[in-house]
CSV table of N, CA and C in Angstrom, one decimal:
chain,number,residue,atom,x,y,z
A,1,LEU,N,-12.8,-172.1,-82.0
A,1,LEU,CA,-12.2,-173.0,-80.7
A,1,LEU,C,-11.9,-172.2,-79.6
A,2,SER,N,-12.0,-172.5,-77.9
A,2,SER,CA,-11.2,-171.8,-77.3
A,2,SER,C,-10.8,-173.1,-76.5
A,3,LYS,N,-9.8,-172.6,-75.0
A,3,LYS,CA,-9.6,-173.5,-74.2
A,3,LYS,C,-9.2,-172.9,-73.6
A,4,THR,N,-9.0,-173.7,-72.0
A,4,THR,CA,-9.0,-173.6,-70.4
A,4,THR,C,-7.9,-174.4,-70.1
A,5,ALA,N,-7.6,-174.6,-69.4
A,5,ALA,CA,-7.0,-175.6,-68.6
A,5,ALA,C,-7.6,-175.8,-67.1
A,6,MET,N,-8.7,-176.4,-67.3
A,6,MET,CA,-9.5,-177.1,-66.1
A,6,MET,C,-11.1,-176.9,-66.9
A,7,LEU,N,-11.1,-178.4,-66.6
A,7,LEU,CA,-12.4,-178.6,-67.3
A,7,LEU,C,-13.9,-178.2,-66.8
A,8,PRO,N,-14.5,-177.5,-67.3
A,8,PRO,CA,-15.4,-176.6,-67.0
A,8,PRO,C,-16.3,-177.6,-66.1
A,9,SER,N,-17.0,-176.9,-65.3
A,9,SER,CA,-18.6,-177.9,-64.6
A,9,SER,C,-19.6,-178.5,-65.5
A,10,GLY,N,-19.8,-179.4,-65.0
A,10,GLY,CA,-21.4,-180.4,-66.0
A,10,GLY,C,-21.0,-181.1,-67.4
A,11,TYR,N,-19.8,-181.3,-67.1
A,11,TYR,CA,-19.6,-182.0,-68.1
A,11,TYR,C,-18.8,-183.7,-68.2
A,12,THR,N,-19.1,-184.5,-69.3
A,12,THR,CA,-18.8,-185.9,-68.8
A,12,THR,C,-17.8,-186.4,-69.9
A,13,GLN,N,-17.1,-187.1,-69.7
A,13,GLN,CA,-16.4,-188.1,-70.5
A,13,GLN,C,-16.8,-188.9,-71.3
A,14,ILE,N,-16.8,-189.2,-72.6
A,14,ILE,CA,-17.3,-189.7,-73.1
A,14,ILE,C,-16.6,-191.2,-73.1
A,15,ALA,N,-17.3,-192.4,-72.8
A,15,ALA,CA,-16.7,-193.2,-72.9
A,15,ALA,C,-15.8,-194.0,-74.1
A,16,TYR,N,-14.4,-194.6,-73.5
A,16,TYR,CA,-13.5,-195.5,-74.6
A,16,TYR,C,-14.5,-196.6,-75.1
A,17,GLU,N,-14.2,-196.5,-76.9
A,17,GLU,CA,-14.9,-197.7,-77.1
A,17,GLU,C,-14.0,-198.5,-78.1
A,18,SER,N,-14.0,-200.0,-77.8
A,18,SER,CA,-12.6,-200.7,-78.9
A,18,SER,C,-12.6,-200.0,-80.2
A,19,SER,N,-13.3,-199.9,-80.3
A,19,SER,CA,-14.3,-199.4,-82.0
A,19,SER,C,-13.1,-197.9,-82.4
A,20,TRP,N,-12.3,-197.5,-80.9
A,20,TRP,CA,-11.7,-195.7,-81.5
A,20,TRP,C,-10.4,-196.4,-81.9
A,21,THR,N,-9.8,-195.3,-82.7
A,21,THR,CA,-8.9,-195.3,-83.1
A,21,THR,C,-7.5,-194.1,-83.3
A,22,GLY,N,-6.0,-194.5,-83.6
A,22,GLY,CA,-5.7,-193.2,-83.0
A,22,GLY,C,-4.5,-193.2,-84.2
A,23,THR,N,-4.1,-192.5,-84.9
A,23,THR,CA,-2.8,-192.4,-85.9
A,23,THR,C,-2.1,-190.9,-86.4
A,24,LEU,N,-0.9,-191.1,-85.9
A,24,LEU,CA,-0.3,-190.2,-86.5
A,24,LEU,C,0.5,-190.2,-87.6
A,25,ASP,N,0.5,-189.0,-88.5
A,25,ASP,CA,1.0,-189.0,-89.4
A,25,ASP,C,1.0,-190.2,-90.9
A,26,GLY,N,-0.3,-190.5,-90.2
A,26,GLY,CA,-0.8,-191.8,-91.7
A,26,GLY,C,-0.4,-192.7,-90.9
A,27,ASP,N,0.2,-193.1,-90.3
A,27,ASP,CA,1.0,-194.4,-89.6
A,27,ASP,C,0.0,-195.6,-89.1
A,28,ASN,N,0.0,-196.4,-89.7
A,28,ASN,CA,-1.1,-197.6,-89.2
A,28,ASN,C,-0.8,-198.5,-88.0
A,29,THR,N,0.2,-197.5,-87.0
A,29,THR,CA,0.2,-198.2,-85.9
A,29,THR,C,-0.7,-197.6,-84.9
A,30,ASP,N,-2.0,-197.7,-84.7
A,30,ASP,CA,-2.6,-197.3,-83.6
A,30,ASP,C,-2.5,-197.1,-81.8
A,31,PHE,N,-2.2,-195.9,-81.6
A,31,PHE,CA,-2.2,-195.2,-80.2
A,31,PHE,C,-3.4,-195.3,-79.0
A,32,ALA,N,-4.7,-195.8,-80.1
A,32,ALA,CA,-6.1,-195.2,-79.3
A,32,ALA,C,-5.9,-196.3,-77.8
A,33,ALA,N,-5.4,-197.7,-77.9
A,33,ALA,CA,-5.6,-198.6,-76.7
A,33,ALA,C,-4.4,-198.0,-75.4
A,34,ASN,N,-3.5,-197.3,-75.8
A,34,ASN,CA,-2.2,-196.4,-75.0
A,34,ASN,C,-3.2,-194.8,-74.3
A,35,LEU,N,-3.8,-194.2,-75.7
A,35,LEU,CA,-3.8,-192.9,-75.1
A,35,LEU,C,-5.4,-191.9,-75.2
A,36,LEU,N,-5.9,-193.1,-76.0
A,36,LEU,CA,-7.9,-192.8,-75.7
A,36,LEU,C,-8.2,-193.7,-74.5
A,37,ALA,N,-7.9,-195.3,-74.0
A,37,ALA,CA,-8.3,-195.9,-73.2
A,37,ALA,C,-8.5,-195.8,-72.4
A,38,ASP,N,-6.9,-195.6,-71.7
A,38,ASP,CA,-6.2,-195.3,-70.8
A,38,ASP,C,-5.5,-193.9,-70.7
A,39,PRO,N,-5.9,-193.2,-70.8
A,39,PRO,CA,-5.2,-191.4,-71.1
A,39,PRO,C,-4.5,-191.0,-69.4
A,40,ASP,N,-5.1,-192.0,-68.3
A,40,ASP,CA,-4.2,-191.6,-67.4
A,40,ASP,C,-2.9,-192.4,-67.3
A,41,ASN,N,-2.8,-193.0,-67.9
A,41,ASN,CA,-1.5,-194.6,-67.6
A,41,ASN,C,0.1,-193.3,-67.7
A,42,ASN,N,0.7,-192.9,-66.8
A,42,ASN,CA,2.1,-192.4,-67.2
A,42,ASN,C,3.0,-193.1,-67.8
A,43,ASP,N,2.7,-194.7,-67.8
A,43,ASP,CA,4.1,-194.9,-68.5
A,43,ASP,C,3.3,-195.1,-70.0
A,44,THR,N,2.9,-194.2,-70.6
A,44,THR,CA,3.0,-194.8,-72.0
A,44,THR,C,2.4,-192.7,-72.8
A,45,TYR,N,3.3,-193.0,-73.7
A,45,TYR,CA,3.1,-190.9,-74.5
A,45,TYR,C,3.4,-191.6,-76.1
A,46,LEU,N,2.9,-190.5,-77.3
A,46,LEU,CA,3.1,-191.0,-78.1
A,46,LEU,C,4.1,-189.5,-78.3
A,47,PHE,N,5.7,-190.0,-79.0
A,47,PHE,CA,6.1,-189.1,-79.1
A,47,PHE,C,5.7,-188.4,-80.7
A,48,THR,N,5.8,-187.3,-80.4
A,48,THR,CA,5.8,-186.3,-82.2
A,48,THR,C,6.4,-185.2,-82.3
A,49,GLU,N,6.3,-185.2,-83.3
A,49,GLU,CA,7.5,-184.3,-84.5
A,49,GLU,C,6.5,-182.9,-84.1
A,50,SER,N,7.5,-181.8,-84.2
A,50,SER,CA,6.3,-180.7,-84.9
A,50,SER,C,6.2,-180.6,-86.3
A,51,GLY,N,4.6,-180.4,-87.0
A,51,GLY,CA,3.7,-180.5,-87.7
A,51,GLY,C,3.6,-181.9,-88.0
A,52,SER,N,3.4,-183.0,-87.3
A,52,SER,CA,3.2,-184.0,-87.4
A,52,SER,C,1.0,-183.7,-87.0
A,53,LYS,N,1.2,-184.7,-87.9
A,53,LYS,CA,-1.0,-184.9,-88.3
A,53,LYS,C,-1.5,-185.9,-87.6
A,54,VAL,N,-2.0,-185.6,-86.2
A,54,VAL,CA,-3.1,-186.8,-85.5
A,54,VAL,C,-4.3,-186.5,-86.0
A,55,VAL,N,-5.5,-187.9,-85.8
A,55,VAL,CA,-6.4,-188.7,-86.4
A,55,VAL,C,-6.7,-189.7,-85.7
A,56,VAL,N,-7.5,-188.9,-84.8
A,56,VAL,CA,-8.6,-190.6,-84.2
A,56,VAL,C,-10.1,-190.4,-84.8
A,57,ASP,N,-10.0,-191.8,-84.8
A,57,ASP,CA,-11.3,-191.9,-85.3
A,57,ASP,C,-12.3,-192.7,-84.1
A,58,LEU,N,-13.7,-192.1,-83.6
A,58,LEU,CA,-14.1,-192.2,-82.8
A,58,LEU,C,-15.4,-193.4,-83.1
A,59,GLY,N,-15.2,-194.3,-84.4
A,59,GLY,CA,-15.9,-195.4,-84.7
A,59,GLY,C,-17.4,-194.7,-85.1
A,60,SER,N,-17.8,-194.0,-83.9
A,60,SER,CA,-19.0,-193.8,-85.2
A,60,SER,C,-19.9,-192.3,-84.3
A,61,VAL,N,-20.4,-191.8,-84.7
A,61,VAL,CA,-20.6,-190.3,-85.3
A,61,VAL,C,-21.3,-189.5,-83.6
A,62,LYS,N,-20.0,-188.8,-82.9
A,62,LYS,CA,-20.6,-188.4,-81.3
A,62,LYS,C,-20.9,-187.2,-81.2
A,63,ASN,N,-21.9,-187.5,-80.3
A,63,ASN,CA,-21.6,-185.1,-80.1
A,63,ASN,C,-20.7,-184.6,-78.8
A,64,VAL,N,-19.7,-184.0,-79.3
A,64,VAL,CA,-18.8,-183.7,-78.1
A,64,VAL,C,-18.6,-182.3,-78.2
A,65,HIS,N,-18.7,-181.9,-77.5
A,65,HIS,CA,-18.5,-180.4,-76.6
A,65,HIS,C,-16.8,-179.8,-76.4
A,66,ILE,N,-16.4,-180.5,-75.9
A,66,ILE,CA,-14.5,-180.6,-75.4
A,66,ILE,C,-14.1,-181.7,-76.0
A,67,ILE,N,-12.5,-181.7,-76.0
A,67,ILE,CA,-11.8,-182.3,-76.0
A,67,ILE,C,-10.2,-182.2,-74.9
A,68,ALA,N,-9.5,-182.9,-74.7
A,68,ALA,CA,-9.1,-182.3,-73.6
A,68,ALA,C,-7.4,-183.1,-74.3
A,69,VAL,N,-6.8,-182.2,-74.5
A,69,VAL,CA,-5.4,-183.1,-75.2
A,69,VAL,C,-4.2,-182.4,-73.8
A,70,SER,N,-3.6,-183.7,-73.6
A,70,SER,CA,-2.6,-183.5,-72.4
A,70,SER,C,-1.4,-184.3,-72.8
A,71,PHE,N,0.0,-183.8,-72.6
A,71,PHE,CA,1.2,-183.5,-72.9
A,71,PHE,C,1.7,-184.7,-71.3
A,72,TYR,N,3.1,-185.1,-71.3
A,72,TYR,CA,4.2,-185.4,-70.2
A,72,TYR,C,4.1,-184.2,-69.6
A,73,ALA,N,4.2,-183.3,-70.3
A,73,ALA,CA,4.7,-181.9,-69.2
A,73,ALA,C,4.5,-180.9,-70.1
A,74,TRP,N,4.1,-179.7,-69.7
A,74,TRP,CA,4.4,-178.8,-70.5
A,74,TRP,C,5.5,-178.6,-71.6
A,75,TYR,N,6.5,-178.7,-70.6
A,75,TYR,CA,7.6,-178.5,-71.6
A,75,TYR,C,8.1,-179.2,-72.6
A,76,TYR,N,7.3,-180.6,-72.5
A,76,TYR,CA,7.3,-181.7,-73.6
A,76,TYR,C,5.8,-181.5,-74.3
A,77,GLY,N,5.1,-180.2,-74.6
A,77,GLY,CA,4.3,-179.9,-75.0
A,77,GLY,C,4.3,-179.5,-76.4
A,78,LEU,N,3.1,-179.2,-77.4
A,78,LEU,CA,2.8,-178.2,-78.2
A,78,LEU,C,2.3,-177.3,-78.0
A,79,SER,N,3.1,-175.9,-79.1
A,79,SER,CA,2.4,-174.6,-78.7
A,79,SER,C,1.3,-174.3,-79.0
A,80,ASP,N,1.0,-175.1,-79.9
A,80,ASP,CA,-0.5,-174.6,-81.2
A,80,ASP,C,-0.9,-176.2,-81.6
A,81,LEU,N,-2.2,-176.1,-81.9
A,81,LEU,CA,-2.7,-177.2,-82.5
A,81,LEU,C,-3.3,-176.5,-84.3
A,82,LEU,N,-2.8,-176.8,-84.8
A,82,LEU,CA,-3.7,-176.1,-86.4
A,82,LEU,C,-3.9,-177.0,-87.3
A,83,ASN,N,-5.4,-176.2,-87.8
A,83,ASN,CA,-5.8,-176.9,-88.9
A,83,ASN,C,-6.9,-177.8,-88.1
A,84,VAL,N,-7.3,-177.4,-87.2
A,84,VAL,CA,-8.7,-178.6,-86.4
A,84,VAL,C,-9.5,-178.5,-87.5
A,85,GLU,N,-9.8,-179.8,-87.5
A,85,GLU,CA,-11.3,-180.5,-88.1
A,85,GLU,C,-12.0,-181.6,-87.7
A,86,THR,N,-13.0,-181.4,-88.0
A,86,THR,CA,-14.1,-182.9,-87.6
A,86,THR,C,-15.1,-183.0,-89.2
A,87,SER,N,-14.9,-184.5,-89.3
A,87,SER,CA,-16.0,-185.2,-90.2
A,87,SER,C,-16.8,-185.7,-90.0
A,88,ILE,N,-17.9,-186.4,-90.4
A,88,ILE,CA,-19.0,-187.5,-90.1
A,88,ILE,C,-18.4,-188.5,-90.6
A,89,ASP,N,-17.9,-188.4,-92.1
A,89,ASP,CA,-17.5,-189.4,-93.2
A,89,ASP,C,-16.3,-189.5,-93.7
A,90,GLY,N,-15.3,-189.1,-93.0
A,90,GLY,CA,-13.9,-189.0,-93.7
A,90,GLY,C,-13.5,-188.5,-94.8
A,91,ASN,N,-14.6,-188.0,-95.5
A,91,ASN,CA,-14.2,-186.9,-96.6
A,91,ASN,C,-14.4,-185.3,-96.6
A,92,ALA,N,-15.8,-185.6,-96.0
A,92,ALA,CA,-15.9,-183.6,-96.1
A,92,ALA,C,-15.6,-183.7,-94.8
A,93,TRP,N,-14.7,-182.7,-94.5
A,93,TRP,CA,-14.1,-181.5,-93.3
A,93,TRP,C,-14.6,-180.2,-93.0
A,94,THR,N,-14.9,-180.3,-91.6
A,94,THR,CA,-15.4,-179.1,-91.2
A,94,THR,C,-14.1,-178.5,-90.4
A,95,LYS,N,-13.7,-176.9,-91.1
A,95,LYS,CA,-12.6,-176.3,-90.1
A,95,LYS,C,-12.7,-175.6,-89.2
A,96,TRP,N,-12.6,-175.8,-87.9
A,96,TRP,CA,-12.7,-174.7,-86.8
A,96,TRP,C,-11.4,-174.0,-86.0
A,97,GLY,N,-10.3,-174.3,-87.3
A,97,GLY,CA,-9.1,-172.8,-87.0
A,97,GLY,C,-8.1,-173.9,-86.0
A,98,ASP,N,-7.5,-173.0,-85.9
A,98,ASP,CA,-6.3,-173.6,-85.0
A,98,ASP,C,-6.5,-172.7,-83.1
A,99,VAL,N,-5.7,-173.2,-82.6
A,99,VAL,CA,-5.9,-173.4,-81.1
A,99,VAL,C,-4.7,-173.3,-80.5
A,100,ARG,N,-4.0,-172.1,-79.3
A,100,ARG,CA,-3.1,-172.0,-79.1
A,100,ARG,C,-3.5,-172.7,-77.8
A,101,ILE,N,-2.1,-173.6,-77.1
A,101,ILE,CA,-2.0,-174.4,-75.9
A,101,ILE,C,-0.5,-174.0,-75.7
A,102,TYR,N,-0.6,-173.1,-75.1
A,102,TYR,CA,0.7,-173.7,-74.6
A,102,TYR,C,0.8,-172.5,-72.3
A,103,GLY,N,1.7,-173.8,-72.0
A,103,GLY,CA,2.1,-173.5,-70.5
A,103,GLY,C,1.4,-174.4,-69.6
A,104,ASN,N,0.6,-175.1,-70.4
A,104,ASN,CA,0.1,-176.3,-69.3
A,104,ASN,C,-0.1,-177.3,-70.1
A,105,PRO,N,0.3,-178.6,-68.9
A,105,PRO,CA,0.1,-179.9,-69.7
A,105,PRO,C,-1.0,-180.7,-69.9
A,106,THR,N,-2.4,-180.3,-69.9
A,106,THR,CA,-3.5,-180.6,-70.1
A,106,THR,C,-4.2,-179.1,-70.7
A,107,TYR,N,-5.0,-179.3,-71.6
A,107,TYR,CA,-5.8,-178.2,-72.2
A,107,TYR,C,-7.2,-179.0,-72.8
A,108,TYR,N,-7.9,-177.9,-72.3
A,108,TYR,CA,-9.7,-178.7,-72.6
A,108,TYR,C,-10.1,-177.6,-73.7
A,109,ILE,N,-10.2,-178.3,-74.9
A,109,ILE,CA,-10.5,-177.4,-76.2
A,109,ILE,C,-11.8,-177.5,-76.5
A,110,SER,N,-12.6,-176.2,-76.4
A,110,SER,CA,-14.1,-176.0,-76.9
A,110,SER,C,-14.0,-175.7,-77.6
A,111,PHE,N,-15.5,-176.3,-78.4
A,111,PHE,CA,-15.7,-176.1,-79.9
A,111,PHE,C,-17.1,-175.2,-79.6
A,112,SER,N,-16.9,-173.9,-80.9
A,112,SER,CA,-17.8,-173.0,-80.7
A,112,SER,C,-19.2,-173.1,-80.4
A,113,LYS,N,-19.7,-174.4,-81.3
A,113,LYS,CA,-20.9,-175.1,-81.0
A,113,LYS,C,-21.1,-177.0,-80.4
A,114,PRO,N,-21.5,-177.4,-79.7
A,114,PRO,CA,-21.6,-178.6,-79.8
A,114,PRO,C,-21.1,-179.3,-81.2
A,115,ALA,N,-20.6,-179.8,-81.5
A,115,ALA,CA,-20.0,-180.4,-82.6
A,115,ALA,C,-20.3,-182.4,-82.8
A,116,ASN,N,-20.9,-182.3,-84.4
A,116,ASN,CA,-21.0,-184.0,-84.1
A,116,ASN,C,-20.1,-184.3,-84.9
A,117,PHE,N,-19.1,-185.3,-84.6
A,117,PHE,CA,-18.3,-186.0,-86.2
A,117,PHE,C,-17.7,-187.4,-85.6
A,118,ARG,N,-17.1,-188.5,-87.0
A,118,ARG,CA,-16.8,-189.2,-86.2
A,118,ARG,C,-15.3,-189.5,-86.0
A,119,TYR,N,-14.6,-188.2,-87.2
A,119,TYR,CA,-12.8,-188.0,-87.2
A,119,TYR,C,-12.7,-186.8,-86.7
A,120,ILE,N,-11.3,-186.5,-86.1
A,120,ILE,CA,-11.2,-185.2,-85.9
A,120,ILE,C,-9.4,-185.4,-86.1
A,121,ARG,N,-9.4,-184.6,-86.7
A,121,ARG,CA,-7.7,-184.1,-86.7
A,121,ARG,C,-6.8,-182.6,-87.1
A,122,TRP,N,-5.8,-182.9,-85.9
A,122,TRP,CA,-5.3,-181.7,-86.4
A,122,TRP,C,-3.3,-181.8,-86.4
A,123,THR,N,-2.8,-180.3,-87.2
A,123,THR,CA,-1.9,-180.5,-87.3
A,123,THR,C,-0.9,-179.9,-85.7
A,124,GLY,N,0.2,-180.5,-85.5
A,124,GLY,CA,1.2,-180.0,-84.1
A,124,GLY,C,2.0,-179.1,-84.5
A,125,GLY,N,1.2,-178.0,-83.5
A,125,GLY,CA,2.4,-176.6,-84.3
A,125,GLY,C,3.7,-176.7,-83.8
A,126,THR,N,4.0,-175.8,-83.6
A,126,THR,CA,5.8,-175.3,-82.7
A,126,THR,C,6.0,-176.6,-81.4
A,127,TYR,N,7.1,-176.4,-81.2
A,127,TYR,CA,7.4,-177.3,-79.3
A,127,TYR,C,7.2,-176.3,-78.4
A,128,SER,N,6.7,-176.3,-77.1
A,128,SER,CA,6.5,-175.6,-76.3
A,128,SER,C,8.0,-175.0,-75.5
A,129,TYR,N,9.0,-175.7,-75.6
A,129,TYR,CA,10.3,-175.6,-74.8
A,129,TYR,C,11.3,-176.5,-75.4
A,130,TYR,N,11.4,-178.0,-75.5
A,130,TYR,CA,12.3,-178.2,-75.9
A,130,TYR,C,12.0,-178.9,-77.6
A,131,ASP,N,12.7,-179.9,-77.6
A,131,ASP,CA,12.0,-180.0,-79.3
A,131,ASP,C,12.3,-181.3,-79.5
A,132,GLN,N,11.3,-181.1,-78.8
A,132,GLN,CA,9.8,-182.9,-79.2
A,132,GLN,C,8.6,-182.8,-78.3
A,133,ALA,N,7.6,-183.1,-78.3
A,133,ALA,CA,7.0,-183.6,-77.5
A,133,ALA,C,6.2,-184.8,-77.0
A,134,TYR,N,5.2,-184.7,-76.5
A,134,TYR,CA,5.0,-186.1,-76.1
A,134,TYR,C,3.5,-186.3,-75.6
A,135,TYR,N,2.9,-186.5,-76.4
A,135,TYR,CA,1.2,-187.0,-75.8
A,135,TYR,C,0.6,-187.7,-74.9
A,136,SER,N,0.5,-187.8,-73.6
A,136,SER,CA,-0.2,-188.2,-72.8
A,136,SER,C,-1.4,-188.6,-72.5
A,137,GLY,N,-2.1,-188.1,-73.4
A,137,GLY,CA,-3.5,-188.2,-73.5
A,137,GLY,C,-4.7,-187.5,-74.2
A,138,ILE,N,-5.9,-188.2,-75.3
A,138,ILE,CA,-6.8,-187.5,-75.8
A,138,ILE,C,-7.8,-187.8,-75.1
A,139,LYS,N,-8.8,-187.0,-74.7
A,139,LYS,CA,-10.0,-187.9,-73.9
A,139,LYS,C,-11.5,-186.9,-74.4
A,140,PHE,N,-11.9,-187.0,-74.3
A,140,PHE,CA,-13.6,-186.3,-75.1
A,140,PHE,C,-14.7,-186.1,-74.2
A,141,TYR,N,-15.4,-184.7,-74.4
A,141,TYR,CA,-16.6,-184.7,-73.2
A,141,TYR,C,-17.5,-184.2,-74.1
A,142,ASN,N,-18.6,-184.4,-73.6
A,142,ASN,CA,-20.0,-183.5,-73.7
A,142,ASN,C,-21.1,-183.1,-72.4
A,143,LYS,N,-22.2,-182.8,-72.7
A,143,LYS,CA,-22.9,-182.2,-71.5
A,143,LYS,C,-23.7,-183.6,-71.3
């Protein structure tokens, strides 16, 4: 995994589908409508603690080159996404590793090669500044 604070040229956002879901720490509360469908809505945030696990289900297998993870502000962000993994079926997982994301409100995280997956999950690392973090959006891109 590698990261940048700007979206590289030539990538298109994968359009949200109503079948997408997102959960935090296995809680059945689905954050997809807020963070995945309308990630530019600045009125909705997902509060998370250090060590919380995010799981997104894209409803079907997608070809993804980049994910974007946004926080309310860099100081309400996380410093790392740990144990990033993807899966086609929810049973067998491909490990991509950890990525440091400190100092910007949004990071574009590229896979070392295009990834086909339905599910993606990661564990939030330590806090960037304050003892809390607020996700404001999660987006997916391909070429």
